Coordinates of C-alpha atoms and ligand atoms in Angstrom, one line a residue:
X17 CA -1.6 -16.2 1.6
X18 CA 1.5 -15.3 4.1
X19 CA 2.1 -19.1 4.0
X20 CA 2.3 -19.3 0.6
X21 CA 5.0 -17.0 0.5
X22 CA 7.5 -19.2 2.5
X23 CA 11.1 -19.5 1.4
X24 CA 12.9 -22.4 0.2
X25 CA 16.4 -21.7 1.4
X26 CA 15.4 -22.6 5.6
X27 CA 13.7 -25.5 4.3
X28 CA 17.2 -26.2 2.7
X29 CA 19.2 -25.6 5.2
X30 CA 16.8 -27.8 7.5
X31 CA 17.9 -30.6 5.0
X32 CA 21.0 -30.0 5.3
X33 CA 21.0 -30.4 9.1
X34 CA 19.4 -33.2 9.0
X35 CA 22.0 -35.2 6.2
X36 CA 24.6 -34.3 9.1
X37 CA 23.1 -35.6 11.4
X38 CA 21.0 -33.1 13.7
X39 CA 17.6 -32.9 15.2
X40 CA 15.7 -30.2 13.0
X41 CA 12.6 -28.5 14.2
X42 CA 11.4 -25.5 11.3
X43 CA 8.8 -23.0 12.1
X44 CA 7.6 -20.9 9.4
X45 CA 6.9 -17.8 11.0
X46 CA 3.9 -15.8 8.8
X47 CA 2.9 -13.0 11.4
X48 CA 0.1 -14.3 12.8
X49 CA 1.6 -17.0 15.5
X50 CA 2.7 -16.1 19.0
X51 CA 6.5 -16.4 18.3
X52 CA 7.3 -17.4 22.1
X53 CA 4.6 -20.3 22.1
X54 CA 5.5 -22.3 18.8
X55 CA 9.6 -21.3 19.1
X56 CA 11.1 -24.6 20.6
X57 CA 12.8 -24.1 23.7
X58 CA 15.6 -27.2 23.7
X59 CA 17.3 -26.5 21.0
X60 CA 22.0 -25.9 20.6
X61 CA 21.5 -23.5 17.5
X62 CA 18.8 -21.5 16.2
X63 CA 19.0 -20.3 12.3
X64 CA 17.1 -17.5 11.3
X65 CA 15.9 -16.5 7.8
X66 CA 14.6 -13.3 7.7
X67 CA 14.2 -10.2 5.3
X68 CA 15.1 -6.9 6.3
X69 CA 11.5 -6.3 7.1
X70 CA 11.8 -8.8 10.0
X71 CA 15.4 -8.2 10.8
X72 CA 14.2 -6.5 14.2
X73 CA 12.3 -9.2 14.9
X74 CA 14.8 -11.2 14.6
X75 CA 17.1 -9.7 16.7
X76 CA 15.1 -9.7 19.2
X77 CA 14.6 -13.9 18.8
X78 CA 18.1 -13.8 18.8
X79 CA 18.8 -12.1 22.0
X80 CA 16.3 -14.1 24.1
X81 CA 17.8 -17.4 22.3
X82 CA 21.5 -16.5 23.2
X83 CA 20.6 -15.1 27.2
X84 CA 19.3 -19.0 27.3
X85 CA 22.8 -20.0 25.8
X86 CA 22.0 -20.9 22.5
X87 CA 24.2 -20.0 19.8
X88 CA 22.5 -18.0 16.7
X89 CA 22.4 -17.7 13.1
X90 CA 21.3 -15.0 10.4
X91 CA 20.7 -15.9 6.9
X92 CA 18.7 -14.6 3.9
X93 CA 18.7 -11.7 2.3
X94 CA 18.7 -9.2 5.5
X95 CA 22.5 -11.7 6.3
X96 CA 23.2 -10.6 2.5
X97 CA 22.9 -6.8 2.7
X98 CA 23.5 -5.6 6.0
X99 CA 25.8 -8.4 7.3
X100 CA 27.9 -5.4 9.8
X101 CA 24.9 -4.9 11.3
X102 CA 23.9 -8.3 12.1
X103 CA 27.0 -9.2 13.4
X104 CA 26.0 -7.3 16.2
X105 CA 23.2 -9.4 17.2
X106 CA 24.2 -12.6 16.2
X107 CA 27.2 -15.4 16.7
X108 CA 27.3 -16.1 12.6
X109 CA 26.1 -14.2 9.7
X110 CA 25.4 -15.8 6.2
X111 CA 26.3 -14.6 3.3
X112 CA 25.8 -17.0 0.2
X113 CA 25.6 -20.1 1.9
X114 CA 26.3 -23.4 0.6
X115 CA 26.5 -27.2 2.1
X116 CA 30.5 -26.0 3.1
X117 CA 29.5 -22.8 4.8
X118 CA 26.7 -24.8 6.6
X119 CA 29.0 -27.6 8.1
X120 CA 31.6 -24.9 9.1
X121 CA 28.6 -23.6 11.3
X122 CA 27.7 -26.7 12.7
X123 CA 31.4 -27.9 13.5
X124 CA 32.4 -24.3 15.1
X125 CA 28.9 -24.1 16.8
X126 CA 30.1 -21.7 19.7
X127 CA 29.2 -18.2 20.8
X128 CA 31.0 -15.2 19.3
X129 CA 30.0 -12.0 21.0
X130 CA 30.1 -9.0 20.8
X131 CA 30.4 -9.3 17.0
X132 CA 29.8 -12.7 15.3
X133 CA 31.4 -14.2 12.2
X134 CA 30.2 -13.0 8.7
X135 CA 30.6 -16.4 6.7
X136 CA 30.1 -16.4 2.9
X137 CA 31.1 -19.1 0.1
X138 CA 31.9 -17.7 -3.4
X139 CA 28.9 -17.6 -5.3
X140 CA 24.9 -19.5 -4.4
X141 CA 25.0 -23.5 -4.2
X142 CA 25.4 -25.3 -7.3
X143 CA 22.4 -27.9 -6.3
X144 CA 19.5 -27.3 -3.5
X145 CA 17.6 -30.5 -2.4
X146 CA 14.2 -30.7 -4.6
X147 CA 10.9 -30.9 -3.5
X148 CA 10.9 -34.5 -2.6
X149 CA 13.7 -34.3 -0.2
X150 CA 12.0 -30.6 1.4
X151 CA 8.5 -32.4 1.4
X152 CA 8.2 -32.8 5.5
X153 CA 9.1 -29.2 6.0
X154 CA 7.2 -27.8 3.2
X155 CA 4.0 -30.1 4.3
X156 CA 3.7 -28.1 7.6
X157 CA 3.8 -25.1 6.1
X158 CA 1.2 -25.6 3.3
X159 CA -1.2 -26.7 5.9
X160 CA -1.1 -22.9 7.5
X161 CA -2.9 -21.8 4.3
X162 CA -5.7 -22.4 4.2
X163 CA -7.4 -21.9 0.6
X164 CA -4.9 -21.7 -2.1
X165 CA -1.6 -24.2 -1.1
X166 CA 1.0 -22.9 -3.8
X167 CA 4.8 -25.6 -3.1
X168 CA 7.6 -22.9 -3.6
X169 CA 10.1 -24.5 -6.4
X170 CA 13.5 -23.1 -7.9
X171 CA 14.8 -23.8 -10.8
X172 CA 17.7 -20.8 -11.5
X173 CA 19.7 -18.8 -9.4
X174 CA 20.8 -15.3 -10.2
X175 CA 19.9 -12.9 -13.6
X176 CA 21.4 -11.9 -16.5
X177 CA 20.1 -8.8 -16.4
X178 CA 21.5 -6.0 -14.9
X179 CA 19.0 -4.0 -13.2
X180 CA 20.9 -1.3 -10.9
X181 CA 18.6 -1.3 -7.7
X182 CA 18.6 -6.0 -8.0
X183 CA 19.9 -8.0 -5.4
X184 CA 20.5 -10.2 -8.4
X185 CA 21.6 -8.4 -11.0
X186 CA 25.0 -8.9 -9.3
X187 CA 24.8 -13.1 -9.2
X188 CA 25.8 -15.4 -12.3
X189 CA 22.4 -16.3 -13.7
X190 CA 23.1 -20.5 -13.4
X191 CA 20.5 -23.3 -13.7
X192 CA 20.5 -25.6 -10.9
X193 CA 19.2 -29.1 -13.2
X194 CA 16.0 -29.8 -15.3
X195 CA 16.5 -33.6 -13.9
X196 CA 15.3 -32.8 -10.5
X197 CA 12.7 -30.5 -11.7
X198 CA 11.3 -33.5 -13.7
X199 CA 11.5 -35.8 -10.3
X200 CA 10.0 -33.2 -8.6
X201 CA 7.0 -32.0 -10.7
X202 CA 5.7 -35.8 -10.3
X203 CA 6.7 -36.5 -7.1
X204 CA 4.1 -33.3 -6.4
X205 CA 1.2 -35.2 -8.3
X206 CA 1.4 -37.9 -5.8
X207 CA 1.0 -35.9 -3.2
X208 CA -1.0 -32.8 -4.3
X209 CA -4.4 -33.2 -6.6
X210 CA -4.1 -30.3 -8.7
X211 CA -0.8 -29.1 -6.9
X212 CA 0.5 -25.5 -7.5
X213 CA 3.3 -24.1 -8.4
X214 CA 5.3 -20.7 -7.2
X215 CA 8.9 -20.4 -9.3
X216 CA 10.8 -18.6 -6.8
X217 CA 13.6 -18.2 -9.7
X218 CA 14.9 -14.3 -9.8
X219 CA 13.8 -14.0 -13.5
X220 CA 12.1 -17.5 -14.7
X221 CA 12.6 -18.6 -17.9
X222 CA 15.7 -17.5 -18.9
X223 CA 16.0 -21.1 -20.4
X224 CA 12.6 -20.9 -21.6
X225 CA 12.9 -23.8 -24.2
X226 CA 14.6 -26.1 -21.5
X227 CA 12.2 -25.4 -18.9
X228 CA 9.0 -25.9 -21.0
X229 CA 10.6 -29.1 -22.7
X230 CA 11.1 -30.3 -18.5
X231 CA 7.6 -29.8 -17.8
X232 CA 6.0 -31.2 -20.9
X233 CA 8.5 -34.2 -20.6
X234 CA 7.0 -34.7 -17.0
X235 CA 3.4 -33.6 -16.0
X236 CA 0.1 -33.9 -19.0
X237 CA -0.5 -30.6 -20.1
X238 CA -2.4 -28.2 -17.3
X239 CA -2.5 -30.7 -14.6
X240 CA -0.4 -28.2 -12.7
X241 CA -1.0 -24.4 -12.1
X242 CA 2.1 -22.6 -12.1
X243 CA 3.4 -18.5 -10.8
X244 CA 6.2 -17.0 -11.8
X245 CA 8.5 -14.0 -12.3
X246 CA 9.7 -13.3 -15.7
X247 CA 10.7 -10.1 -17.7
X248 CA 8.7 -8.9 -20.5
X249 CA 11.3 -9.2 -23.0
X250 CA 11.1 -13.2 -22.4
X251 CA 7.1 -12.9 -23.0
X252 CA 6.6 -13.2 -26.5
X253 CA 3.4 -14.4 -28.2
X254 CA 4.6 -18.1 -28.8
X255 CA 6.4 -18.6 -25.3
X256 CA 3.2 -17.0 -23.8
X257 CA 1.1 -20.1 -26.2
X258 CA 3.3 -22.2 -24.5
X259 CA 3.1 -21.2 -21.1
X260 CA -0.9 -21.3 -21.3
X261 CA -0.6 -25.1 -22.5
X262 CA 1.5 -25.9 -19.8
X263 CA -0.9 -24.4 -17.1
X264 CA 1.1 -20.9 -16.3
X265 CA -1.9 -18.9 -14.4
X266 CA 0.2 -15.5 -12.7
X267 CA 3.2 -14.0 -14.0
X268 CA 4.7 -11.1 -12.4
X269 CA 7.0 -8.6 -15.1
X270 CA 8.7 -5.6 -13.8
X271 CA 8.0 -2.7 -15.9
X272 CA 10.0 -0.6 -12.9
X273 CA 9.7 3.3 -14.9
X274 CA 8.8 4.6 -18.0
X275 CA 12.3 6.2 -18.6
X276 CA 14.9 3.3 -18.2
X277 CA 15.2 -0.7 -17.8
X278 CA 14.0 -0.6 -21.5
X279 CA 15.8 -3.8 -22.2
X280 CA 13.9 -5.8 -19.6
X281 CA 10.4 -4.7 -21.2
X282 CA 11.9 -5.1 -24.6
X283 CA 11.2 -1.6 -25.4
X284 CA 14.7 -0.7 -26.0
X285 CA 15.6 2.7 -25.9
X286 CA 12.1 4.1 -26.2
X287 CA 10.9 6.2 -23.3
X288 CA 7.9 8.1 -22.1
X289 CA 4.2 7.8 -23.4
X290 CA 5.6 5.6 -26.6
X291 CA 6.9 2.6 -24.0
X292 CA 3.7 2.6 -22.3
X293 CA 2.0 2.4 -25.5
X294 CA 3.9 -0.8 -26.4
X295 CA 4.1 -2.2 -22.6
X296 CA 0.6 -1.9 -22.4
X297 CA -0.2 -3.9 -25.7
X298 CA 2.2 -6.0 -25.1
X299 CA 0.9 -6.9 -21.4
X300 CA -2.7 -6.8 -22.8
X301 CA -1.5 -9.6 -24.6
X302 CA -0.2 -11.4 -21.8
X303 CA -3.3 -11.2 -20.3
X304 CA -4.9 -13.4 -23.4
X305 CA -2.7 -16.4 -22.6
X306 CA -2.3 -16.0 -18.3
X307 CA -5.4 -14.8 -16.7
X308 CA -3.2 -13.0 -13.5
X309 CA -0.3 -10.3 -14.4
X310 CA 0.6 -8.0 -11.6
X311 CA 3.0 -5.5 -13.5
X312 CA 5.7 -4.2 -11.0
X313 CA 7.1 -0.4 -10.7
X314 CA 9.6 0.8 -8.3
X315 CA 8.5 4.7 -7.5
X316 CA 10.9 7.9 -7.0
X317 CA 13.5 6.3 -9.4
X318 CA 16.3 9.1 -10.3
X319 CA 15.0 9.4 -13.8
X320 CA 11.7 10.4 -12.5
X321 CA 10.9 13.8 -12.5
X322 CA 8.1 15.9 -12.3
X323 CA 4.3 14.7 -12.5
X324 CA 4.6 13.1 -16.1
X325 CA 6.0 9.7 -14.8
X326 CA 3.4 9.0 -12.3
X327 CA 0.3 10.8 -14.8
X328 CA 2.2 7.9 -17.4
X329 CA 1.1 5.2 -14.9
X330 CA -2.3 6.1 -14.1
X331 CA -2.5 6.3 -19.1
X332 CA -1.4 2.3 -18.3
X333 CA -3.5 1.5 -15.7
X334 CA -6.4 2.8 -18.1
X335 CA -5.2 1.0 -20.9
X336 CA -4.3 -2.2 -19.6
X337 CA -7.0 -2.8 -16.5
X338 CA -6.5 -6.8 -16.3
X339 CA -3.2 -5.7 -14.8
X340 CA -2.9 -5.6 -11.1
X341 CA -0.5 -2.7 -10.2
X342 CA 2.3 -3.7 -7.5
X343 CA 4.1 -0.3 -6.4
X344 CA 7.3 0.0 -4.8
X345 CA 9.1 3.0 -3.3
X346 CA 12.6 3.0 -4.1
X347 CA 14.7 1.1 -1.2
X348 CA 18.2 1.3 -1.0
X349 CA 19.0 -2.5 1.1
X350 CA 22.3 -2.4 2.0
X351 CA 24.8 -3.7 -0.1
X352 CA 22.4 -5.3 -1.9
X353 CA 22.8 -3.5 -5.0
X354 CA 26.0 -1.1 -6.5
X355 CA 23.9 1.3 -7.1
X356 CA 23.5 2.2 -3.3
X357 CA 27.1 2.9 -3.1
X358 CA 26.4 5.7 -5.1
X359 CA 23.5 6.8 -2.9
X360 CA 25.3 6.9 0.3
X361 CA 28.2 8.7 -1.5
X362 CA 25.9 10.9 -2.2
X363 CA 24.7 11.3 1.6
X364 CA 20.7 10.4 -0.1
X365 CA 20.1 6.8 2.5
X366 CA 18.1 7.9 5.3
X367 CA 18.6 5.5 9.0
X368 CA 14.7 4.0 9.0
X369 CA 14.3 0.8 11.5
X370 CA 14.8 -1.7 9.1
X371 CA 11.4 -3.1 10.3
X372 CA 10.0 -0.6 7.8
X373 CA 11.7 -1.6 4.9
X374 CA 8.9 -3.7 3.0
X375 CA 8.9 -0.9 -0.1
X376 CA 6.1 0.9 1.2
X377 CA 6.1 1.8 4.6
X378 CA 9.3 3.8 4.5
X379 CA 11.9 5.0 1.7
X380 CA 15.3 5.5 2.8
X381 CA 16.3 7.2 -0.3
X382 CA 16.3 10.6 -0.1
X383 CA 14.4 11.7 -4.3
X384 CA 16.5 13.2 -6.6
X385 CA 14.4 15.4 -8.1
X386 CA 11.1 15.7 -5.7
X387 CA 10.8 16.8 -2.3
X388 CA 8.8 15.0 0.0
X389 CA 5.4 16.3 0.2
X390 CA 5.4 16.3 -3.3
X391 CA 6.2 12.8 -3.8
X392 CA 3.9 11.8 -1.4
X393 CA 1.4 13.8 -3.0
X394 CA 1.8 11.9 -6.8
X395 CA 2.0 8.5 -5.1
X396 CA -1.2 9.1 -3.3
X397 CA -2.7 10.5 -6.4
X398 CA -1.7 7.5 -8.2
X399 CA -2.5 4.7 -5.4
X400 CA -5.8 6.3 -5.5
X401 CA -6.5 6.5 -8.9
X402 CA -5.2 2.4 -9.1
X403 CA -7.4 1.6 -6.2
X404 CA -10.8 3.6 -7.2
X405 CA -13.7 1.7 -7.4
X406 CA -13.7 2.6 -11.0
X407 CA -10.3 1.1 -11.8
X408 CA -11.1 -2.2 -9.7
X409 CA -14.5 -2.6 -11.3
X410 CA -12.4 -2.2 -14.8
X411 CA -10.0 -5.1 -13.5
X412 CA -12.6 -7.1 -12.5
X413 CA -14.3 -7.0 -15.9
X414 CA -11.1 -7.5 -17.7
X415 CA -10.0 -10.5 -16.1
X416 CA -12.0 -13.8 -17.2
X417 CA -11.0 -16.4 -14.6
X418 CA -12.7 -16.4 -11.0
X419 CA -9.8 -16.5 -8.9
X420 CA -7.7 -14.0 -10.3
X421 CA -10.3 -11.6 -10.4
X422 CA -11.6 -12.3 -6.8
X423 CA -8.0 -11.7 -5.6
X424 CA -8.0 -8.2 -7.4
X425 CA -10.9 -7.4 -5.7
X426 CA -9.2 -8.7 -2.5
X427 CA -6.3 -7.3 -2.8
X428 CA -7.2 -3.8 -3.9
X429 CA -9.6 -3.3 -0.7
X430 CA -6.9 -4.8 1.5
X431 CA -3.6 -3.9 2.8
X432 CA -2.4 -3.5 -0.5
X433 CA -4.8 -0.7 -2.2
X434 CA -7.0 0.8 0.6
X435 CA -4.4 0.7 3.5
X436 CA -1.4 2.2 1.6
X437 CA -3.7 4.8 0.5
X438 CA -4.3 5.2 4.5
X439 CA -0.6 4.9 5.3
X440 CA 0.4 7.4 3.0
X441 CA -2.0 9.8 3.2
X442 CA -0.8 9.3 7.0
X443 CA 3.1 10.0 6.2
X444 CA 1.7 13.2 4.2
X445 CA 0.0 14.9 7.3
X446 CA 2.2 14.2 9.4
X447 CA 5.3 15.6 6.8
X448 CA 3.3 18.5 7.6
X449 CA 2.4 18.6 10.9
X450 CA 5.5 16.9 13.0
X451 CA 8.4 19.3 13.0
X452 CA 10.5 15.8 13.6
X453 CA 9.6 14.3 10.2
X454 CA 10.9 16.5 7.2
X455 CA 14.7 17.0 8.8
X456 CA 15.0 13.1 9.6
X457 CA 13.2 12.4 5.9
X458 CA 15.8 15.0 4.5
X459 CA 18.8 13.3 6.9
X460 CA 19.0 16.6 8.5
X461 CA 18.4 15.1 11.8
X462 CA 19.0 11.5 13.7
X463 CA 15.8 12.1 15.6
X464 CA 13.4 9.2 14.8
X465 CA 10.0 10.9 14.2
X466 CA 7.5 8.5 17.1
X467 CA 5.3 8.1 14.3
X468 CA 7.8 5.5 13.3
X469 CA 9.2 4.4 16.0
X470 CA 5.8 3.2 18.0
X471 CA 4.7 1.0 14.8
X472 CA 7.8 -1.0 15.2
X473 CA 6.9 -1.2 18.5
X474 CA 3.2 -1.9 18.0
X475 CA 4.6 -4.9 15.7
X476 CA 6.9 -6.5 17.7
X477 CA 4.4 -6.5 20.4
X478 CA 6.0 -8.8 23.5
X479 CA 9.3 -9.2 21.6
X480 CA 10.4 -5.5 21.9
X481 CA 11.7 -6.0 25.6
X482 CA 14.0 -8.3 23.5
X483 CA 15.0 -6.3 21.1
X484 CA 19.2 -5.3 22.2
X485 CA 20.1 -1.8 23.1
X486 CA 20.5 0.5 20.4
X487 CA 18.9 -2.4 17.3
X488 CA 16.3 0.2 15.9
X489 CA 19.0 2.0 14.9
X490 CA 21.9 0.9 12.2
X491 CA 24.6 2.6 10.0
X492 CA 22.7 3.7 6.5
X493 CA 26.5 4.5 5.1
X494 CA 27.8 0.9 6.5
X495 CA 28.1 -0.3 3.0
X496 CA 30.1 2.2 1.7
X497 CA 32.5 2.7 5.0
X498 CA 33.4 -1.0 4.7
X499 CA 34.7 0.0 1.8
X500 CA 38.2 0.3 1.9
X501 CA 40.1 3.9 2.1
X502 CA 36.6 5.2 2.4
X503 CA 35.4 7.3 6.0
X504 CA 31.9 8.3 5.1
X505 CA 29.3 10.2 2.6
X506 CA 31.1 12.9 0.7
X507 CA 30.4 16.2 2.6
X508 CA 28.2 18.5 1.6
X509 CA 26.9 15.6 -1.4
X510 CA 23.5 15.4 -0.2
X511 CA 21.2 15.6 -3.4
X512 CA 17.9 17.2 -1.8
X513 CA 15.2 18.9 -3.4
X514 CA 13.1 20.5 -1.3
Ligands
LIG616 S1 15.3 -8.7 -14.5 FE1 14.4 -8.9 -12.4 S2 15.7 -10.4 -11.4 FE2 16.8 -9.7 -13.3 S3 18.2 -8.0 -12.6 FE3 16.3 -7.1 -13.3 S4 14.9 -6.9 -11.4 FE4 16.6 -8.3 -11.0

């Protein structure tokens, strides 16, 4: 599936290139190729897209790109929230970046070391090339996967919601044309059989009459599978008829806690064992229309407290077992977000390699109202009790279509169900047996615990002789001391409960 979750943005860029003029090679990189094989060597300028997951990695690209004398390039969201730190390792950093930002980069094209220039245009591009004019980049990539081939499309930028801990809940929600979306969907049927469709829109369907009156206008009913994101509150019973005409198979809501982010769940201001009463019928019904809902929750929120949130979880997982569970432990990225201004005010962002920043390997927020072994202990409980044999025979049985419920099964005896259970069942032990691990978890001490520090090793395998002097470490308050008249976290602020 890795290849199937490619982004569009280097495919855009490698558009844009090309439009000015320039020789574009693309590799999508989806962890399983050798890196210093399919890299090209001849090459002026080297972009690099990469979440904060990879941004070791791709410091390490960097550095053996630059000590051949090319000049480098960050982008993506990793560029977006921790663009001091990048600086470091790269000649230019990118912020939002549109066709202006790009050319400025190709005209300057020169080294700038020790610290590179952070470039950013106001707000995200007003138009992206479509799928027609990304076709030669995205065919490679499909071709890496090898059962399901799902074409990443966008058709919004931003969110008008205003979920604290979102990367877009800061960005102008802004529709970038239902024209091209119309060229595009039938461009893909020349080209694809029964193609399919990932939205990679923040929070699709926003403009839900627009974007349904585009795709009926264009493709027959069903002769396209689509995915998407989209809030509960923009699932009602007639969109989700709609949606099921028009060949919608997954949707992915965020449902995020049981205490707050009513208004994305359209439950309001109703908390607690009433709101997953009404999520849970209210997903149930999704689940009669699309035959694949992953509901989302983001874990060790600061309105959690106690057992009752996680013992709330495990009442919807019982009640609604179509639903495949996606956790997340709360990540502070950066400057992704304004709310982690407040949590490095309030001394609670913890320095973990960014390599383990994928929401579940690491949490660099220090919990508000738990201490560590005892979150640990609820969110193995409650990975567990998702990822029992009980609960993924229940999915299995509640979900009608073969695919979906083959990629249940899949995915709950996978990296996703059985190996977080491992990991964190790992992380607990060793919160009890390494002296190292509760004062750096606590941001007591600096000291890495080498339980960490040889995974990112492990993964970046022959790249971590590249990786520059002092990159596993970065500046978890960088955020807020670019801020001006500010030096640091407020002393003595640290909100631990131990
Ligand atoms: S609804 Fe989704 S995309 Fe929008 S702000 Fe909330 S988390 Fe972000």
């Amino acid at each position: 599936m890795h290849a199937n979750l490619a982004s569009i943005m280097p495919q855009v860029i490698a558009v844009w290139c090309e439009e000015a003029g320039h020789d574009v090679r693309l590799v999508c990189y989806t962890g399983f190729e050798n890196l210093t094989d399919v890299l090209p060597r001849d090459i002026d300028l080297l972009f690099i897209s990469a979440f904060t997951q990879a941004a070791q990695l791709s410091y390490s690209i960097s550095s053996m790109f630059q000590q051949r004398g090319v000049v480098t390039v960050l982008g993506g969201p990793h560029a977006r929230c921790y663009p001091q730190d990048a600086q470091k390792y790269f000649d230019y950093v990118l912020g939002f970046t549109d066709k202006e930002t790009l050319n400025a980069v190709l005209t300057d094209c020169a080294a700038h070391r020790p610290m590179g220039i952070h470039l950013t245009a106001k707000g995200q591009p007003p138009t992206l090339p479509g799928v027609r004019e990304r076709w030669k980049f995205i065919e490679p990539i499909l071709a890496k996967a090898p059962i399901l081939k799902i074409v990443p499309m966008i058709g919004s930028l931003g969110c008008p919601y205003t979920c604290s801990f979102c990367i877009d809940s800061v960005v102008t929600y802004q529709p970038l044309g239902f024209e091209q979306i119309r060229e595009d969907l039938r461009f893909l049927r020349t080209k694809m059989k029964r193609p399919r469709v990932a939205w990679h829109d923040p929070n699709f369907g926003v403009k839900f009459t627009e974007y349904m009156d585009t795709i009926e206008g264009a493709v027959p009913p069903g002769s396209i599978d689509f995915l998407a994101e989209s809030s509960l509150s923009l699932l009602s019973e007639p969109h989700l008829g709609r949606l099921q005409k028009n060949g919608f198979k997954a949707i992915l809501p965020g449902i995020e806690s049981w205490y707050s982010l009513g208004n994305k769940a359209k439950t309001g201001s109703i908390t607690g064992a009433e709101k997953v009463r009404q999520v849970s019928q209210h997903v149930n019904m999704v689940l009669r229309y699309i035959p694949y809902v992953q509901t989302n929750f983001v874990l060790g929120l600061d309105v959690d407290q106690g057992p009752e949130p996680f013992e709330l979880t495990k009442q919807f997982v019982d009640m609604t077992p179509g639903a495949f569970p996606g956790y997340s432990l709360l990540t502070a990225f950066g400057q992704a977000a304004p709310l982690n201004l407040e949590f490095q005010k309030n001394g609670r962002v913890i320095g973990f390699p960014f390599h383990l920043l994928n929401n579940n390997h690491a949490m660099n927020v220090i919990p508000k109202n738990y201490g560590w072994p005892e979150f640990y202990d609820h969110v193995i409980d409650l990975t567990k009790y998702s990822f029992s044999w009980r609960a993924i025979w229940n999915r299995y049985r509640a979900v009608r279509e073969r695919i979906p419920r083959w990629m249940n099964v899949v995915r709950a005896i996978s990296t996703e169900g059985f190996g977080r259970i491992g990991y964190h069942s790992k992380v607990r032990r060793l919160l009890q047996t390494d002296p190292s691990f509760l004062p750096f978890l606590n941001g007591e001490s600096d000291q890495l615990p080498s339980f960490y520090q040889d995974r990112v090793r492990g993964d970046l395998g022959a790249l971590w002789q590249h990786l520059p002097d002092g990159a596993l470490y970065h500046d978890p308050n960088a955020y807020l001391n670019g801020q001006p008249g500010v030096a640091g976290p407020l002393p003595g602020a640290q909100a631990v409960d131990t």
